Amino acid sequence: MNQNQFDCRISEEDVQMLRALAHPLRLRLVMELMQRGTCNVTQLQEVLEIPQSTVSQHLTKLKQNKVVRFERRGLEVYYQIHNDKVSEVVKILFS
């Protein structure tokens, strides 16, 4: 089956979202945010038991690909899931 026979229209934004979710650590970050709602880097670092710099690096990638969004509260930055597609994809993966 070639590209013309299989007319699948998926946006570039969705492709980038899926690529971002393909990394196991980023998937774990997303799952934690789904369970907790909103977290800062320190909270995620403690739960996942990984260095703060690693959490920040992966959150940046997720933010760039519109998987998560952030909200500044004073000196802290809190992250949460950006759209419902992300939650649906993760639910399908683990159902």
XYZ file of C-alpha atoms in Angstrom:
95
model
C 0.000 0.000 0.000
C 1.502 3.323 -0.999
C 0.963 6.832 0.379
C -1.829 7.591 -2.107
C -3.825 4.491 -1.226
C -3.632 5.148 2.491
C -4.876 8.687 2.995
C -3.924 9.314 6.605
C -3.955 12.936 7.571
C -2.007 13.610 10.723
C -0.720 17.038 11.592
C 2.965 17.739 12.040
C 2.153 18.840 15.597
C 0.699 15.397 16.344
C 3.729 13.679 14.817
C 6.021 15.741 17.048
C 3.866 14.908 20.082
C 4.211 11.192 19.347
C 7.977 11.509 18.902
C 8.257 13.262 22.247
C 6.201 10.535 23.929
C 8.370 7.802 22.389
C 11.112 8.285 24.986
C 10.510 6.100 28.087
C 11.502 8.789 30.582
C 9.316 11.430 28.964
C 6.458 8.952 28.982
C 6.993 8.450 32.731
C 6.961 12.229 33.251
C 3.687 12.508 31.362
C 2.155 9.662 33.349
C 3.096 11.376 36.623
C 1.572 14.630 35.433
C -1.598 12.800 34.426
C -1.863 11.276 37.902
C -0.905 14.372 39.884
C -2.332 17.109 37.675
C 0.359 19.720 38.222
C 3.955 19.352 39.441
C 7.140 21.341 39.615
C 10.561 19.999 38.668
C 11.506 19.193 42.264
C 8.375 17.115 42.806
C 8.951 15.167 39.596
C 12.618 14.662 40.418
C 11.767 13.220 43.833
C 9.064 10.887 42.517
C 11.100 9.585 39.582
C 14.404 9.566 41.495
C 16.396 11.122 38.674
C 18.579 14.261 38.600
C 16.868 17.637 38.378
C 18.820 18.488 35.236
C 17.475 15.362 33.514
C 13.896 16.217 34.459
C 14.346 19.780 33.191
C 15.874 18.603 29.919
C 12.979 16.250 29.185
C 10.343 18.779 30.278
C 11.859 21.252 27.814
C 11.457 18.718 25.005
C 7.855 18.025 26.069
C 7.136 21.746 26.248
C 8.626 22.384 22.793
C 6.337 19.722 21.342
C 3.229 21.023 23.127
C 2.872 17.932 25.284
C 3.081 19.952 28.508
C 2.575 23.580 29.381
C 3.862 25.528 32.339
C 2.643 28.128 34.779
C 4.923 30.301 36.862
C 3.943 30.695 40.531
C 6.426 33.001 42.173
C 9.831 31.397 41.772
C 8.436 27.963 40.953
C 7.381 26.669 37.532
C 4.586 24.103 37.489
C 3.917 21.754 34.590
C 0.730 20.074 33.426
C -0.538 18.182 30.391
C -1.123 20.536 27.461
C -3.986 18.826 25.636
C -6.391 15.920 25.826
C -4.739 14.066 22.929
C -1.714 13.385 25.098
C -3.820 11.811 27.827
C -5.775 9.739 25.327
C -2.621 8.403 23.657
C -1.105 7.397 26.996
C -4.348 5.757 28.120
C -4.445 3.714 24.906
C -0.815 2.644 25.345
C -1.458 1.340 28.841
C -4.961 -0.092 28.466
